[in-house]
């Protein structure tokens, strides 16, 4: 890490998010990659701000209501936010701090980029890379080689009885544009069962909260008697271990985050389609296929290689570079 970030105890990063796991992981992942001590701030936005687009928020620092973190000085050296509810408060911190706080927003803020020091936006958000806008192929995240190695070492014995090839199965569920119907989940479960029977594959399955109890029941019924582990939500989350130990990854099409995380491993990523979609998701999936990271899941395995996605570290390096460039003149003036 650059010495600029270790020479004072006051150096700290605020990680702003709304509590949703996918949003929080992007903010925390980028903050961790930058390397500063992190203060996590979950915002609970109150009415009327919660009902308005960010461009209409007046006094956005007052928008954080009971049940969430407050936004009061002393202001931090770095602020990283993600999602609709953090854009206006983050920009307001930059203004209130007199520009001392370096403010980063992940995703399209729906505000002028000039209100931030850096905007880190995935290509499918439709923002062009220029000036203080850095585009990424997928979502930034918390997956790192060190975390994968640690998880593999701790979980290897628990899954040692499963045969190879070992397939991690990452399941999402309904969102604003996709639907995981029971019929589609049953079809997917049958594809996985056939994969195991034909090729002797072991399965490491992790449903999400969006998969739902009925979906989990379908999985357990269709995969009964096969070499499959389905995480039931108890104990330590084995997600990193699944990514680390698997030979290939099957992931549903509804999650940009899970697909991006899987693609950071360099392992084959097979995307299981779901009913629905949108132009933004199509742009994302097209970009991932063009990079060579993903292929459609048809019930069969395939082996190939591609350059691992390094969006998170690339964005973190740009933040460190820009913060150092801003601080050098101040340090010279102090001398």
Coordinates of C-alpha atoms in Angstrom, one line a residue:
X1 CA 0.0 0.0 0.0
X2 CA 1.2 3.5 -0.7
X3 CA 2.7 5.2 2.4
X4 CA 0.3 8.1 2.0
X5 CA -2.4 5.9 3.5
X6 CA -0.5 4.6 6.6
X7 CA 1.1 7.8 7.9
X8 CA -1.8 9.0 10.0
X9 CA -4.3 7.4 12.3
X10 CA -7.1 9.6 11.1
X11 CA -7.1 8.1 7.6
X12 CA -10.4 6.2 7.3
X13 CA -12.9 5.2 4.7
X14 CA -16.7 5.4 5.1
X15 CA -18.6 2.6 3.3
X16 CA -22.1 3.8 2.5
X17 CA -24.9 1.3 1.5
X18 CA -28.5 0.5 2.0
X19 CA -28.1 -2.9 3.6
X20 CA -28.8 -5.0 0.6
X21 CA -26.1 -7.7 0.3
X22 CA -25.3 -7.1 -3.3
X23 CA -24.8 -3.4 -2.8
X24 CA -22.9 -3.8 0.5
X25 CA -20.5 -6.3 -1.0
X26 CA -19.6 -3.9 -3.8
X27 CA -18.9 -1.0 -1.4
X28 CA -17.0 -3.1 1.1
X29 CA -15.1 -5.0 -1.6
X30 CA -13.8 -1.8 -3.1
X31 CA -13.0 -0.2 0.3
X32 CA -11.1 -3.3 1.3
X33 CA -9.1 -3.3 -1.9
X34 CA -8.1 0.4 -1.4
X35 CA -6.7 -0.7 2.0
X36 CA -7.9 1.9 4.5
X37 CA -9.6 1.2 7.8
X38 CA -13.3 1.0 7.1
X39 CA -16.3 2.5 9.0
X40 CA -19.4 0.8 7.6
X41 CA -22.5 3.0 7.5
X42 CA -25.8 1.5 6.6
X43 CA -28.3 4.3 5.6
X44 CA -32.0 4.1 6.4
X45 CA -33.4 6.9 4.2
X46 CA -36.6 8.5 5.5
X47 CA -39.5 10.2 3.8
X48 CA -39.7 12.4 1.8
X49 CA -36.2 11.7 0.5
X50 CA -37.0 8.0 0.0
X51 CA -39.7 8.9 -2.5
X52 CA -37.7 11.3 -4.6
X53 CA -35.0 10.9 -7.2
X54 CA -31.5 11.9 -6.0
X55 CA -31.6 15.1 -8.2
X56 CA -34.5 16.5 -6.0
X57 CA -32.9 15.8 -2.6
X58 CA -32.6 19.0 -0.5
X59 CA -30.3 18.8 2.5
X60 CA -29.4 15.1 1.8
X61 CA -27.3 14.8 5.0
X62 CA -30.6 15.0 6.9
X63 CA -32.1 12.1 4.9
X64 CA -30.6 9.3 7.1
X65 CA -33.4 8.4 9.5
X66 CA -33.7 6.3 12.7
X67 CA -32.3 2.8 12.4
X68 CA -29.4 3.7 10.2
X69 CA -26.0 5.4 10.6
X70 CA -25.8 9.2 10.9
X71 CA -23.7 11.3 8.6
X72 CA -21.9 13.9 10.8
X73 CA -18.3 15.2 11.0
X74 CA -15.5 14.6 11.4
X75 CA -15.5 13.8 7.7
X76 CA -13.4 10.8 6.5
X77 CA -10.6 10.9 3.9
X78 CA -12.5 8.5 1.6
X79 CA -16.2 7.9 1.0
X80 CA -17.5 5.0 -1.1
X81 CA -21.2 4.6 -1.8
X82 CA -23.3 2.5 -4.1
X83 CA -26.9 2.6 -5.2
X84 CA -29.6 5.2 -5.5
X85 CA -29.8 6.1 -1.8
X86 CA -26.1 6.9 -1.2
X87 CA -25.4 9.2 -4.2
X88 CA -26.8 12.5 -2.9
X89 CA -25.4 12.0 0.7
X90 CA -22.0 11.1 -0.6
X91 CA -21.9 14.2 -2.9
X92 CA -23.1 16.3 0.1
X93 CA -20.2 15.0 2.2
X94 CA -17.7 16.1 -0.5
X95 CA -19.2 19.6 -0.4
X96 CA -19.4 19.8 3.4
X97 CA -15.8 18.7 3.8
X98 CA -14.6 21.4 1.5
X99 CA -13.3 18.7 -0.9
X100 CA -11.1 17.1 1.8
X101 CA -13.1 13.8 1.5
X102 CA -12.4 11.9 -1.7
X103 CA -15.8 10.7 -2.8
X104 CA -16.4 7.6 -5.0
X105 CA -19.8 6.4 -6.3
X106 CA -20.2 2.9 -7.7
X107 CA -22.8 2.5 -10.5
X108 CA -24.5 5.4 -12.4
X109 CA -25.3 8.0 -9.6
X110 CA -28.1 9.6 -11.7
X111 CA -26.4 12.9 -10.8
X112 CA -23.7 14.8 -12.6
X113 CA -20.4 12.9 -12.3
X114 CA -18.7 16.3 -11.5
X115 CA -20.3 16.0 -8.0
X116 CA -17.9 13.1 -7.3
X117 CA -14.2 12.6 -7.4
X118 CA -14.6 9.3 -9.2
X119 CA -17.5 7.3 -10.5
X120 CA -16.9 3.6 -10.9
X121 CA -19.7 2.3 -13.3
X122 CA -20.1 -1.0 -15.1
X123 CA -20.2 -0.7 -18.8
X124 CA -23.8 -1.9 -19.0
X125 CA -24.9 1.2 -17.0
X126 CA -24.3 3.2 -20.2
X127 CA -21.7 5.7 -18.9
X128 CA -18.7 6.5 -21.0
X129 CA -15.2 6.2 -19.5
X130 CA -13.9 9.8 -19.4
X131 CA -12.5 12.2 -16.9
X132 CA -13.6 11.0 -13.5
X133 CA -15.7 8.1 -14.8
X134 CA -14.0 4.7 -14.7
X135 CA -15.9 1.8 -16.4
X136 CA -15.7 -1.8 -15.3
X137 CA -16.8 -4.9 -17.2
X138 CA -18.8 -6.3 -14.2
X139 CA -19.5 -5.5 -10.6
X140 CA -16.8 -4.8 -8.1
X141 CA -16.8 -7.3 -5.2
X142 CA -15.1 -8.8 -2.1
X143 CA -13.6 -11.9 -3.7
X144 CA -9.8 -12.0 -3.6
X145 CA -7.2 -14.7 -4.1
X146 CA -6.3 -14.5 -0.4
X147 CA -9.9 -15.0 0.7
X148 CA -10.4 -17.9 -1.7
X149 CA -7.2 -19.6 -0.5
X150 CA -8.2 -19.1 3.1
X151 CA -11.7 -20.5 2.5
X152 CA -10.3 -23.5 0.5
X153 CA -8.0 -24.4 3.4
X154 CA -10.7 -24.2 6.0
X155 CA -13.4 -26.1 4.1
X156 CA -11.5 -28.6 2.0
X157 CA -12.0 -31.5 4.5
X158 CA -15.7 -30.9 4.6
X159 CA -16.1 -31.5 0.9
X160 CA -13.3 -34.1 0.4
X161 CA -15.8 -36.9 -0.1
X162 CA -17.4 -35.2 -3.1
X163 CA -16.2 -36.4 -6.6
X164 CA -14.5 -34.4 -9.3
X165 CA -15.3 -32.5 -11.3
X166 CA -16.7 -30.3 -8.6
X167 CA -19.3 -27.8 -9.7
X168 CA -20.4 -24.7 -7.7
X169 CA -24.0 -23.8 -8.3
X170 CA -24.9 -20.2 -7.3
X171 CA -28.7 -19.5 -7.4
X172 CA -30.5 -16.2 -7.3
X173 CA -34.2 -15.7 -7.8
X174 CA -36.8 -13.2 -8.7
X175 CA -35.8 -9.6 -9.2
X176 CA -37.2 -6.6 -11.1
X177 CA -36.6 -8.1 -14.5
X178 CA -36.1 -11.9 -14.0
X179 CA -38.4 -14.6 -12.7
X180 CA -37.2 -17.9 -11.3
X181 CA -40.4 -19.9 -11.6
X182 CA -40.7 -23.3 -9.9
X183 CA -40.9 -24.9 -13.4
X184 CA -37.6 -23.3 -14.4
X185 CA -35.9 -24.2 -11.1
X186 CA -37.1 -27.8 -11.5
X187 CA -35.7 -27.9 -15.0
X188 CA -32.4 -26.6 -13.8
X189 CA -32.3 -29.1 -10.9
X190 CA -32.8 -31.9 -13.4
X191 CA -30.0 -30.6 -15.5
X192 CA -27.7 -30.6 -12.5
X193 CA -28.8 -34.1 -11.5
X194 CA -28.1 -35.3 -15.1
X195 CA -24.7 -33.7 -15.0
X196 CA -23.9 -35.5 -11.8
X197 CA -25.2 -38.9 -13.1
X198 CA -23.5 -38.7 -16.5
X199 CA -20.1 -37.3 -15.4
X200 CA -19.9 -38.2 -11.8
X201 CA -19.8 -34.5 -10.8
X202 CA -20.1 -33.3 -7.3
X203 CA -22.3 -30.3 -6.6
X204 CA -21.9 -27.5 -4.2
X205 CA -25.2 -25.6 -4.2
X206 CA -25.9 -22.3 -2.5
X207 CA -29.4 -20.8 -2.8
X208 CA -30.0 -17.2 -2.0
X209 CA -32.8 -15.7 0.0
X210 CA -34.5 -14.9 -3.3
X211 CA -34.6 -18.6 -4.2
X212 CA -37.2 -19.1 -1.5
X213 CA -38.2 -22.1 0.6
X214 CA -40.2 -23.7 -2.2
X215 CA -37.3 -23.4 -4.5
X216 CA -35.0 -25.0 -1.9
X217 CA -37.4 -27.9 -1.5
X218 CA -37.4 -28.6 -5.2
X219 CA -33.6 -28.7 -5.2
X220 CA -33.4 -31.1 -2.3
X221 CA -36.0 -33.4 -3.9
X222 CA -34.4 -33.5 -7.3
X223 CA -30.8 -33.8 -6.0
X224 CA -31.6 -36.4 -3.3
X225 CA -29.2 -39.4 -3.3
X226 CA -26.6 -37.5 -5.5
X227 CA -23.1 -36.2 -4.3
X228 CA -24.5 -32.7 -3.6
X229 CA -24.3 -30.3 -0.7
X230 CA -27.0 -27.7 -0.5
X231 CA -26.2 -25.0 2.0
X232 CA -29.1 -24.5 4.5
X233 CA -28.1 -21.1 5.7
X234 CA -26.7 -22.3 9.0
X235 CA -23.1 -21.8 10.2
X236 CA -20.4 -20.0 8.2
X237 CA -21.3 -19.1 4.7
X238 CA -19.3 -21.4 2.4
X239 CA -19.6 -19.2 -0.7
X240 CA -15.9 -18.3 -1.0
X241 CA -15.0 -22.0 -0.4
X242 CA -17.4 -23.0 -3.2
X243 CA -15.7 -20.6 -5.6
X244 CA -12.2 -21.7 -4.5
X245 CA -12.8 -25.5 -4.6
X246 CA -14.9 -25.8 -7.7
X247 CA -13.7 -26.8 -11.2
X248 CA -16.5 -24.9 -12.8
X249 CA -19.4 -22.6 -11.8
X250 CA -23.0 -22.6 -12.7
X251 CA -24.8 -19.3 -11.9
X252 CA -28.3 -18.0 -12.7
X253 CA -28.6 -15.0 -15.1
X254 CA -30.2 -12.7 -12.6
X255 CA -27.1 -11.7 -10.6
X256 CA -24.4 -9.4 -12.0
X257 CA -22.6 -9.7 -8.7
X258 CA -22.4 -13.5 -8.6
X259 CA -21.4 -13.7 -12.2
X260 CA -18.7 -11.1 -11.7
X261 CA -17.4 -12.8 -8.6
X262 CA -17.3 -16.2 -10.4
X263 CA -15.4 -14.6 -13.4
X264 CA -12.8 -13.3 -11.0
X265 CA -11.6 -16.8 -10.4
X266 CA -10.8 -17.5 -14.1
X267 CA -12.8 -20.8 -14.0
X268 CA -15.5 -21.7 -16.5
X269 CA -18.7 -19.8 -15.7
X270 CA -21.9 -21.3 -17.1
X271 CA -24.9 -19.0 -17.0
X272 CA -28.4 -20.6 -16.5
X273 CA -30.9 -18.5 -18.2
X274 CA -34.2 -17.4 -16.5
X275 CA -37.4 -16.0 -17.9
X276 CA -37.2 -12.2 -18.4
X277 CA -34.3 -9.9 -18.7
X278 CA -33.6 -6.3 -19.8
X279 CA -31.5 -4.3 -22.1
X280 CA -29.0 -3.6 -19.3
X281 CA -28.7 -7.3 -18.4
X282 CA -28.3 -8.2 -22.1
X283 CA -25.4 -5.7 -22.4
X284 CA -23.8 -7.2 -19.3
X285 CA -24.1 -10.8 -20.5
X286 CA -22.9 -9.9 -24.0
X287 CA -19.8 -8.2 -22.5
X288 CA -19.0 -11.2 -20.3
X289 CA -19.3 -13.6 -23.2
X290 CA -17.2 -11.4 -25.4
X291 CA -14.5 -11.4 -22.7
X292 CA -14.6 -15.2 -22.8
X293 CA -15.7 -15.6 -19.1
X294 CA -19.2 -17.1 -19.6
X295 CA -21.1 -19.5 -21.8
X296 CA -24.8 -20.6 -21.6
X297 CA -25.5 -23.6 -19.3
X298 CA -27.1 -26.3 -21.4
X299 CA -26.8 -29.2 -18.9
X300 CA -23.2 -30.0 -19.9
X301 CA -19.8 -29.0 -18.7
X302 CA -17.1 -27.3 -20.8
X303 CA -13.5 -26.4 -20.1
X304 CA -11.9 -23.1 -21.3
X305 CA -9.7 -20.3 -20.0
X306 CA -9.8 -16.5 -20.1
X307 CA -8.2 -13.6 -18.4
X308 CA -9.5 -13.2 -14.8
X309 CA -11.6 -10.1 -14.3
X310 CA -9.7 -7.6 -12.1
X311 CA -12.2 -4.7 -12.0
X312 CA -12.0 -4.3 -8.2
X313 CA -8.3 -4.0 -7.9
X314 CA -8.1 -1.8 -11.0
X315 CA -10.7 0.6 -9.5
X316 CA -8.9 0.5 -6.1
X317 CA -5.6 1.3 -7.8
X318 CA -7.1 4.3 -9.5
X319 CA -8.5 5.6 -6.2
X320 CA -5.2 5.3 -4.5
X321 CA -3.5 7.0 -7.4
X322 CA -5.9 9.9 -7.5
X323 CA -5.9 10.4 -3.7
X324 CA -2.1 10.4 -3.7
X325 CA -2.0 13.0 -6.5
X326 CA -4.3 15.3 -4.6
X327 CA -2.4 15.0 -1.3
X328 CA 1.1 15.5 -2.6
X329 CA 0.6 19.3 -3.2
X330 CA -0.9 19.7 0.3
X331 CA 2.1 17.9 1.8
X332 CA 4.5 20.0 -0.1
X333 CA 2.7 23.2 1.0
X334 CA 2.9 22.0 4.6
X335 CA 6.6 21.6 4.4

